[in-house]
Amino acid sequence: MTAVAVTALIDFAQPQGAAGERLRYAFGAPLRLLQADTLAEVKPLLEQVQAEALAGRWCLGHVAYEAAPAFDAALRVHPATGPLAWFAVFDAALPWPEDELLPSGAAAAVQQPVKIRWDSGPERAAFTRDIEAIQAAIAAGDCYQINHTAQLEGQLLQGSPLALYAALRRAQPGGYSAFLDTGTRQLLSVSPELFFDWDGSKLLVRPMKGTAVRGATPEQDQAHADALLSSAKERAENVMIVDLIRNDLSRIALPHSVKVPRLFHREALPTIWQMTSDVTADSRPGTTLADVFGALFPCGSITGAPKVQAMRLIHELEPVPRGAYCGAIGVLRPGGHATFNVAIRTVTAQGQRLSCGIGSGITSGATAEGEWQEWRHKLAFLDRASEPFELLETLALADGQLRHRSEHLARLQRAADHFGYPLDQAALLAQLQALVAAHPQGLWRVRLLLDAQGRAQVQAFAMEASPAQVTLALAPQPFEAAQGEFVRYKTTRRAHYDAAAPTQPGVFDAILWNSRGELTECTRGNLALQIDGQWLTPALSCGLLDGVGRETALREGRLQEAVLRVEDLQRATGLAFLNSLRGWIPARLA
């Protein structure tokens, strides 16, 4: 099969198509490139893009946030540092690329591990001041909601932009994903938010407003999803933008055709729940792509309401242009059907330099602490993609028997499902059986790894018997990673644990605790306290790994779950460290 140079990729959900239907294609060398560098050029470019599509061609591109004044001079933005709009025109789409379709060396580039160093982002004190300024503007009646954002800067230390795009798609699957190579920079978008889908008549806009973190257990996850739907703040945030978009759509809609067929719909992303609503309309005859952008752009979900006042305050608070972030990236297929995302969860690459925006909608009920935590949860997709990791299980092999094999494989399957790693259980069992056959006697530590491509590796290492008792020390500060997915699932991404490991001589492990003062776990196993004659272990909702040894002790009735606090250590009459590898080890507090 002939290799082709892939310069653009599109992997969009089809919101007005059948369930699960996707528009997924690659594109080679473009017929021509269209670019607008001034406001006066934006509308003519969109008219030309639509003409190309009506003539039977594919058009992929983006419109930057700073193009907004091209549609309404009252919208305030910073001077742009890149094109206001850019589109590539193609005569045909190619199948979604498999490795053999990529040019020489590109297949290896896609598979190459990616490593990124990101800056620390906005300063916490400055963030709080911005939230206070927004709240003051809301209290003064200047606006109802402001979408506040900041730019993170980073450096691509290893891998290519195409490999980073592949990693981002694994981290944030589904949605409206696109890769655009403009020659001087690459846009890597894995946005979950639809801006609009327009077939020339029917218009659908699906704003995404309202966020909740995913839970540590199925029960907690459902509770968080239910709380999102019932939250007055989150519902208000959503309905304000729905009203704004209804008003925007009315400018190009047939009379009485603007509808809201679906309000407050939950969508599950890997690390957060998001709330969306659908706003539909029938466009007036003669409506053009430039008219659609003129009515809707930028999407109200990334400005706030009212739009003019919101963008004025954004201009005052945010010191740099947003660029492609918070603009729109999309495709026009032959015939003119247009689908654009809201370019959130979008990375811009220029050489080794990377930038990525993060933001949230601020309403009167928002707090600086709550929004700060929301930003952290939204950035989890970057954390996933910024460094390769493997799923990890550690088992004890004693005299030819793998301890708790089925429980470890079940937990590995849960992690594989969460991260989207393919797992062939039959092939993995065959590897484990071969390993057991090669180590029929003695005590061994078995390390099982599964990478993002589904490749499994198992190794055995000689292990000494567990000590009769160990010493544990309370970590000196809260464990900031307690609510993250790299705590809830066992992987080779362990820097957060290594940083919390004890350094005192004779201390076996550290007792971790979260920012609420709740005990969680140790860096290498779970924790048990005996209080009032009963053995208790921290609840999963506190932020910890569901260890197989812990799971076994709970199932056997030896342990009960409870929310335990740091001060409970002083009244505990017993202390233990436990995991599947070492079993139950009595402990004392340093």
XYZ file of C-alpha atoms in Angstrom:
590
model
C 0.000 0.000 0.000
C 1.382 3.410 -0.970
C 2.353 5.661 1.907
C 0.822 9.115 2.052
C 1.867 12.259 3.882
C -0.841 12.907 6.444
C -1.277 16.644 6.987
C -4.739 16.625 8.569
C -6.911 14.206 10.515
C -10.539 14.522 11.534
C -12.347 12.246 14.007
C -15.690 13.880 14.794
C -18.835 12.487 16.350
C -21.868 12.892 14.095
C -24.389 14.658 16.337
C -27.259 14.457 13.839
C -26.341 10.965 12.625
C -26.867 7.492 14.047
C -25.613 6.725 17.542
C -21.888 6.021 17.483
C -21.460 7.265 13.904
C -18.214 9.171 13.347
C -16.612 11.211 10.603
C -13.077 9.820 10.627
C -10.692 10.550 7.765
C -7.125 11.473 6.928
C -6.034 14.034 4.362
C -2.843 14.227 2.338
C -1.409 17.165 0.415
C -3.963 19.987 0.071
C -5.008 21.472 -3.251
C -4.597 24.934 -1.747
C -4.388 26.798 1.519
C -6.634 29.694 2.518
C -5.556 32.101 5.249
C -6.958 35.301 6.754
C -4.469 37.557 8.539
C -6.713 40.615 8.896
C -10.280 41.044 10.121
C -11.387 42.195 6.674
C -10.248 38.865 5.189
C -12.181 36.569 7.554
C -15.670 36.687 6.022
C -14.437 36.421 2.408
C -12.340 33.413 3.425
C -15.386 31.672 4.944
C -17.353 32.418 1.770
C -14.580 30.853 -0.310
C -14.435 27.818 1.990
C -18.169 27.283 1.566
C -17.852 27.654 -2.225
C -15.095 25.012 -2.277
C -17.286 22.590 -0.322
C -20.302 23.229 -2.548
C -18.024 22.431 -5.493
C -17.386 18.968 -4.035
C -14.219 19.457 -2.008
C -13.273 18.855 1.623
C -12.187 21.826 3.741
C -10.534 21.530 7.152
C -9.423 24.440 9.249
C -9.900 26.734 12.198
C -11.059 30.206 13.167
C -9.153 31.869 16.023
C -10.874 33.510 18.991
C -9.368 36.858 17.909
C -11.423 36.734 14.673
C -14.511 37.744 16.689
C -14.466 41.475 15.717
C -14.739 40.441 12.067
C -18.358 39.583 12.906
C -19.081 42.261 15.528
C -16.763 45.229 16.044
C -18.004 45.578 19.641
C -16.259 42.328 20.656
C -12.938 43.100 22.359
C -9.870 40.904 21.802
C -6.091 41.184 21.949
C -4.093 41.502 18.711
C -3.651 38.059 17.167
C -0.231 36.412 17.016
C -1.209 33.983 14.259
C -3.726 33.616 11.444
C -7.290 34.659 12.237
C -8.536 31.817 10.057
C -6.817 29.014 8.155
C -8.267 26.271 5.952
C -6.835 23.559 3.743
C -8.805 22.389 0.719
C -8.652 18.730 -0.389
C -10.076 16.950 -3.387
C -10.574 13.679 -1.517
C -10.527 12.114 1.927
C -8.347 9.134 2.773
C -9.140 6.253 5.138
C -8.191 6.785 8.753
C -4.454 6.040 8.702
C -3.089 2.747 9.855
C 0.648 2.501 10.414
C 1.340 1.229 6.897
C -0.324 4.292 5.349
C 1.982 6.729 7.095
C 5.089 8.044 5.351
C 8.474 6.523 6.037
C 9.411 7.134 9.645
C 5.999 8.553 10.595
C 4.681 5.235 11.918
C 7.592 5.107 14.326
C 6.970 8.743 15.209
C 3.361 8.006 16.167
C 4.424 5.085 18.353
C 7.282 7.049 19.918
C 6.741 7.844 23.601
C 5.792 11.430 24.322
C 7.268 13.446 27.150
C 6.336 17.027 27.951
C 7.416 19.526 30.565
C 4.607 21.962 31.374
C 4.950 25.150 33.348
C 3.105 25.503 36.637
C 0.301 27.551 35.107
C -1.355 30.553 36.749
C -0.274 31.660 40.189
C -2.857 30.779 42.827
C -2.988 34.277 44.352
C -3.437 35.915 40.948
C -6.158 33.407 40.100
C -8.038 34.330 43.275
C -7.768 38.031 42.451
C -9.213 37.387 38.992
C -12.160 35.459 40.451
C -12.790 38.282 42.908
C -12.755 40.825 40.053
C -15.241 38.715 38.094
C -17.500 38.380 41.137
C -17.401 42.147 41.606
C -18.444 42.652 37.977
C -21.306 40.170 38.392
C -22.421 41.861 41.622
C -22.370 45.240 39.833
C -24.673 43.873 37.134
C -22.099 44.127 34.337
C -22.501 40.467 33.392
C -23.996 37.164 34.542
C -21.149 34.834 33.721
C -17.523 35.085 32.590
C -15.503 32.256 31.092
C -12.068 32.789 32.631
C -9.027 31.128 31.033
C -5.244 30.973 31.193
C -2.553 29.620 28.905
C -0.112 26.897 29.935
C 3.228 26.803 28.168
C 5.221 23.634 27.701
C 8.068 21.979 25.857
C 7.912 18.756 23.859
C 10.940 16.903 25.214
C 10.339 13.649 23.333
C 8.085 12.590 20.480
C 6.428 14.385 17.574
C 3.252 16.500 17.393
C 1.575 13.582 15.602
C 2.579 11.240 18.440
C 1.301 13.788 20.959
C -2.019 13.933 19.104
C -2.273 10.137 19.333
C -1.557 10.323 23.074
C -4.143 13.075 23.543
C -6.781 11.012 21.709
C -6.108 8.104 24.055
C -6.371 10.452 27.029
C -9.571 12.153 25.801
C -11.331 9.707 23.456
C -14.480 10.487 21.490
C -15.784 13.989 20.974
C -14.536 16.207 18.146
C -10.875 15.488 17.551
C -8.688 17.019 14.839
C -5.041 17.344 13.822
C -4.091 20.232 11.533
C -0.560 20.790 10.251
C -0.295 24.316 8.851
C 3.393 23.961 8.101
C 4.533 26.441 10.747
C 2.486 24.967 13.581
C 0.204 22.079 14.426
C -3.187 22.163 16.150
C -3.960 19.094 18.253
C -7.574 19.244 19.389
C -9.447 16.612 21.386
C -12.386 18.833 22.227
C -15.457 17.139 23.718
C -17.655 20.143 22.833
C -19.666 20.642 19.644
C -19.846 24.258 18.448
C -22.344 23.690 15.660
C -23.437 21.116 13.124
C -25.153 22.583 10.033
C -26.314 20.672 7.003
C -27.358 23.830 5.181
C -30.768 23.826 6.827
C -30.817 22.221 10.274
C -28.545 23.822 12.878
C -27.543 22.163 16.142
C -25.502 23.901 18.842
C -24.507 21.909 21.942
C -22.937 24.131 24.634
C -21.032 22.407 27.425
C -21.435 24.099 30.804
C -21.373 22.459 34.229
C -18.638 20.225 35.589
C -18.193 17.586 38.291
C -15.245 15.325 39.032
C -15.620 11.571 38.439
C -16.017 9.509 41.577
C -13.572 7.041 43.074
C -16.227 4.301 43.235
C -19.266 3.535 41.044
C -21.516 4.714 43.856
C -19.593 7.952 44.358
C -19.418 8.491 40.595
C -23.192 8.228 40.327
C -23.595 10.557 43.293
C -21.354 13.153 41.634
C -23.320 12.854 38.388
C -26.606 13.274 40.244
C -25.218 16.240 42.194
C -24.190 17.886 38.914
C -27.749 17.659 37.599
C -29.245 18.996 40.814
C -26.702 21.773 41.412
C -28.340 25.205 41.208
C -24.967 26.768 40.326
C -24.166 24.324 37.498
C -27.703 24.480 36.073
C -27.640 28.277 36.174
C -24.267 28.287 34.412
C -25.698 26.057 31.689
C -29.019 27.811 31.189
C -27.398 31.270 30.931
C -25.411 30.086 27.927
C -28.408 28.266 26.447
C -30.360 31.544 26.563
C -27.453 33.408 24.967
C -27.226 30.865 22.135
C -30.988 30.901 21.588
C -30.729 34.635 21.110
C -27.702 34.253 18.785
C -29.463 31.623 16.683
C -32.561 33.773 16.278
C -30.512 36.105 14.061
C -30.305 33.490 11.297
C -33.250 31.189 12.148
C -36.660 30.922 10.613
C -39.301 32.428 12.939
C -40.330 30.156 15.827
C -37.804 27.449 14.822
C -35.351 27.909 17.727
C -35.896 25.016 20.158
C -34.196 23.432 23.163
C -34.992 19.733 22.712
C -32.528 18.583 25.382
C -31.539 20.464 28.531
C -29.052 19.431 31.260
C -27.666 16.243 29.719
C -24.750 14.535 31.487
C -21.744 13.402 29.469
C -19.072 11.187 31.041
C -15.462 12.078 30.196
C -12.515 10.123 31.626
C -11.923 12.426 34.616
C -14.980 14.713 34.764
C -18.715 14.823 34.181
C -19.873 17.615 31.877
C -23.365 19.004 31.346
C -24.563 19.815 27.829
C -27.759 21.130 26.292
C -29.013 21.100 22.704
C -30.270 24.206 20.916
C -31.626 23.716 17.394
C -32.969 25.928 14.621
C -33.873 25.945 10.939
C -31.642 28.433 9.129
C -33.219 30.962 6.816
C -32.890 30.386 3.058
C -29.701 31.937 1.734
C -27.834 31.648 5.046
C -24.089 31.295 4.484
C -21.280 29.842 6.567
C -20.126 33.394 7.254
C -23.643 34.190 8.519
C -23.553 31.219 10.909
C -20.219 32.343 12.296
C -21.492 35.925 12.421
C -24.421 34.884 14.598
C -22.647 32.421 16.897
C -18.911 33.130 17.076
C -17.275 32.917 19.540
C -19.422 30.272 21.210
C -21.107 31.684 24.297
C -19.832 28.796 26.410
C -16.292 30.213 26.223
C -17.198 33.881 26.613
C -19.989 34.255 29.140
C -23.083 36.396 29.080
C -23.877 38.965 27.850
C -21.211 38.326 25.237
C -20.040 41.896 24.592
C -19.556 42.735 28.280
C -18.070 39.320 28.999
C -15.442 39.669 26.275
C -14.590 43.164 27.482
C -13.803 41.800 30.960
C -11.913 38.847 29.457
C -9.778 41.349 27.542
C -9.001 43.179 30.793
C -8.171 40.076 32.837
C -6.378 37.834 30.351
C -3.030 39.313 29.252
C -2.464 37.293 26.055
C -4.550 36.255 23.039
C -6.263 32.891 23.149
C -5.438 31.993 19.549
C -6.929 28.736 18.298
C -8.000 27.930 21.866
C -11.665 28.929 22.358
C -12.015 29.438 18.623
C -13.395 26.695 16.387
C -11.859 23.791 14.466
C -13.910 21.955 11.925
C -14.666 20.396 8.590
C -16.865 21.113 5.591
C -17.549 17.999 3.611
C -18.450 17.976 -0.098
C -21.883 19.538 -0.434
C -21.313 22.007 2.388
C -22.285 20.121 5.571
C -20.259 21.875 8.304
C -19.269 20.562 11.726
C -17.105 22.621 14.099
C -15.938 22.019 17.633
C -15.344 24.568 20.356
C -11.556 24.407 20.476
C -11.087 23.501 24.111
C -8.702 20.690 25.188
C -6.535 21.934 22.343
C -2.735 22.086 22.155
C -0.827 24.314 19.725
C 2.665 23.109 18.770
C 5.323 25.319 17.179
C 8.544 23.365 16.953
C 9.177 22.075 20.485
C 7.066 24.826 22.079
C 3.543 23.940 23.225
C 0.642 25.961 24.560
C -2.698 24.859 25.924
C -5.552 26.863 27.405
C -7.649 25.949 30.430
C -10.719 27.698 31.758
C -14.146 27.574 33.388
C -17.344 29.569 33.615
C -17.598 31.849 36.644
C -21.039 32.678 38.028
C -22.155 34.326 41.259
C -22.029 31.016 43.113
C -18.437 30.190 42.117
C -15.552 30.155 44.592
C -11.861 30.515 43.836
C -11.107 27.162 45.496
C -13.860 25.342 43.597
C -12.790 26.755 40.234
C -9.119 26.014 40.979
C -9.988 22.367 41.605
C -12.125 22.279 38.450
C -9.134 23.494 36.426
C -7.007 20.709 37.918
C -9.564 18.079 36.955
C -9.925 19.464 33.434
C -6.144 19.352 32.964
C -6.023 15.630 33.731
C -6.142 14.844 29.995
C -2.819 16.686 29.605
C -1.326 14.825 32.532
C -2.254 11.509 30.911
C -0.681 12.447 27.598
C 2.433 14.206 28.905
C 4.423 11.090 29.727
C 3.997 7.431 28.769
C 2.849 5.017 31.429
C 1.968 1.371 31.722
C -0.653 -0.347 33.817
C 0.934 -2.268 36.652
C 0.062 -5.265 38.810
C 2.382 -6.859 41.368
C 1.603 -10.421 42.425
C 3.187 -12.900 44.818
C 4.232 -16.265 43.345
C 4.706 -18.771 46.155
C 5.751 -22.357 45.334
C 4.090 -22.318 41.926
C 0.880 -20.514 42.983
C 0.013 -16.950 41.934
C -1.681 -15.351 44.911
C -5.030 -13.656 44.075
C -4.469 -14.034 40.327
C -8.099 -13.553 39.339
C -8.470 -10.432 41.512
C -5.362 -8.852 40.000
C -6.515 -9.591 36.457
C -9.960 -8.153 37.224
C -8.373 -4.962 38.572
C -6.102 -4.743 35.522
C -9.174 -5.041 33.297
C -10.858 -2.157 35.140
C -7.780 0.019 34.638
C -7.516 -0.985 30.964
C -11.168 -0.063 30.433
C -10.647 3.296 32.155
C -7.544 4.296 30.198
C -8.590 2.682 26.914
C -5.725 0.153 26.835
C -6.466 -3.026 24.857
C -6.113 -6.162 26.967
C -5.997 -9.743 25.655
C -6.750 -11.766 28.793
C -6.116 -15.132 27.108
C -2.665 -14.115 25.858
C -1.810 -12.658 29.246
C -2.852 -15.855 31.030
C -0.612 -17.839 28.716
C 2.344 -15.614 29.649
C 1.613 -16.014 33.347
C 1.324 -19.785 33.045
C 4.696 -19.928 31.285
C 6.223 -17.800 34.044
C 4.787 -20.053 36.758
C 6.124 -23.120 34.988
C 9.595 -21.571 34.966
C 9.462 -20.775 38.730
C 7.865 -23.790 40.435
C 9.559 -23.284 43.819
C 10.313 -20.382 46.134
C 8.876 -16.916 46.747
C 8.802 -14.489 43.826
C 7.537 -10.989 43.115
C 5.804 -10.977 39.734
C 5.643 -7.645 37.912
C 2.977 -7.421 35.204
C 2.957 -4.462 32.807
C 0.494 -3.510 30.063
C 1.284 -0.659 27.651
C -1.025 1.579 25.613
C -0.789 -0.724 22.574
C -1.903 -3.740 24.620
C 1.533 -5.347 24.893
C 1.918 -7.255 28.152
C 5.169 -8.092 29.908
C 5.628 -10.321 32.960
C 8.782 -10.791 35.027
C 9.629 -12.610 38.243
C 12.084 -11.385 40.910
C 13.239 -13.271 43.993
C 11.563 -11.961 47.143
C 12.390 -12.213 50.823
C 9.786 -13.081 53.424
C 7.838 -10.167 54.887
C 9.010 -8.675 58.203
C 7.104 -9.503 61.386
C 6.413 -5.808 62.066
C 7.052 -2.500 60.312
C 7.221 1.149 61.305
C 5.004 3.684 59.562
C 5.343 7.466 59.739
C 2.682 10.078 59.051
C 3.481 12.104 55.925
C 4.339 15.710 56.891
C 1.883 17.284 54.441
C -1.322 16.332 52.617
C -1.118 14.157 49.536
C -2.212 16.494 46.740
C -2.670 13.664 44.234
C -5.264 11.879 46.394
C -8.208 12.518 44.040
C -6.358 11.794 40.804
C -6.764 8.816 38.517
C -3.109 7.833 39.004
C -4.017 7.085 42.601
C -7.259 5.214 41.883
C -5.534 3.013 39.270
C -2.135 1.340 39.587
C 0.322 2.441 36.918
C 4.020 3.067 36.462
C 3.302 6.810 36.936
C 4.464 6.904 40.557
C 6.371 10.174 40.977
C 3.701 11.460 43.365
C 4.192 8.393 45.572
C 7.979 8.548 45.359
C 7.911 12.181 46.492
C 5.910 11.184 49.571
C 8.045 8.153 50.484
C 9.713 8.340 53.913
C 13.367 9.249 54.241
C 13.822 8.447 57.951
C 15.980 5.394 58.722
C 13.968 2.376 59.811
C 10.624 3.670 58.507
C 9.002 1.153 56.165
C 6.409 3.451 54.574
C 4.532 6.734 54.931
C 0.903 7.144 55.950
C -0.737 9.496 53.452
C -3.641 11.867 54.083
C -5.646 14.236 51.911
C -6.343 17.966 52.117
C -9.494 17.267 54.183
C -7.400 15.597 56.887
C -8.607 12.097 55.959
C -6.226 9.134 55.984
C -5.863 7.425 52.606
C -3.136 4.769 52.218
C 0.610 4.172 52.245
C 2.840 4.655 49.194
C 3.151 0.882 48.620
C 0.050 -0.571 50.227
C -3.108 0.018 52.163
C -3.656 0.941 55.777
C -5.703 -0.556 58.613
C -6.457 0.845 62.086
C -8.021 -0.942 65.017
C -10.474 1.376 66.766
C -12.907 0.299 69.490
C -12.043 -3.320 68.799
C -12.796 -3.168 65.068
C -10.315 -3.114 62.192
C -11.057 -0.245 59.775
C -9.527 0.889 56.485
C -9.931 4.242 54.715
C -12.854 4.437 52.285
C -12.085 4.610 48.552
C -13.878 7.970 48.425
C -10.953 9.451 50.395
C -8.663 8.873 47.387
C -6.641 5.654 47.320
C -5.946 2.485 45.382
C -8.357 -0.418 45.792
C -5.597 -2.825 46.785
C -6.204 -6.531 46.229
C -5.081 -7.335 49.778
C -7.515 -4.732 51.077
C -10.299 -6.083 48.851
C -9.686 -9.613 50.147
C -9.741 -8.510 53.798
C -13.003 -6.620 53.238
C -14.590 -9.603 51.509
C -13.537 -11.924 54.344
C -14.963 -9.549 56.954
C -11.609 -8.817 58.577
C -11.901 -5.116 57.646
C -14.625 -2.504 57.398
C -14.469 0.728 55.372
C -14.634 4.048 57.200
C -13.619 7.672 56.780
C -10.613 7.887 59.109
C -8.920 11.119 60.091
C -5.350 11.926 61.032
C -6.329 12.313 64.699
C -7.685 8.739 64.696
C -4.105 7.477 64.651
C -3.721 8.571 68.258
C -6.705 6.576 69.497
C -6.064 3.462 67.425
C -5.110 0.384 69.442
C -3.747 -1.422 66.403
C -2.078 -0.496 63.130
C -1.319 -2.592 60.041
C 0.121 -2.316 56.542
C -1.353 -4.642 53.915
C -1.128 -5.467 50.261
C -1.451 -8.558 48.102
C 2.299 -9.001 47.776
C 3.236 -8.794 51.470
C -0.038 -9.715 53.110
C -1.027 -8.288 56.510
C 1.875 -6.839 58.496
C 1.402 -5.450 62.027
C 2.800 -1.923 62.283
C 3.664 0.724 64.815
C 3.546 4.495 64.426
C 6.894 6.253 64.374
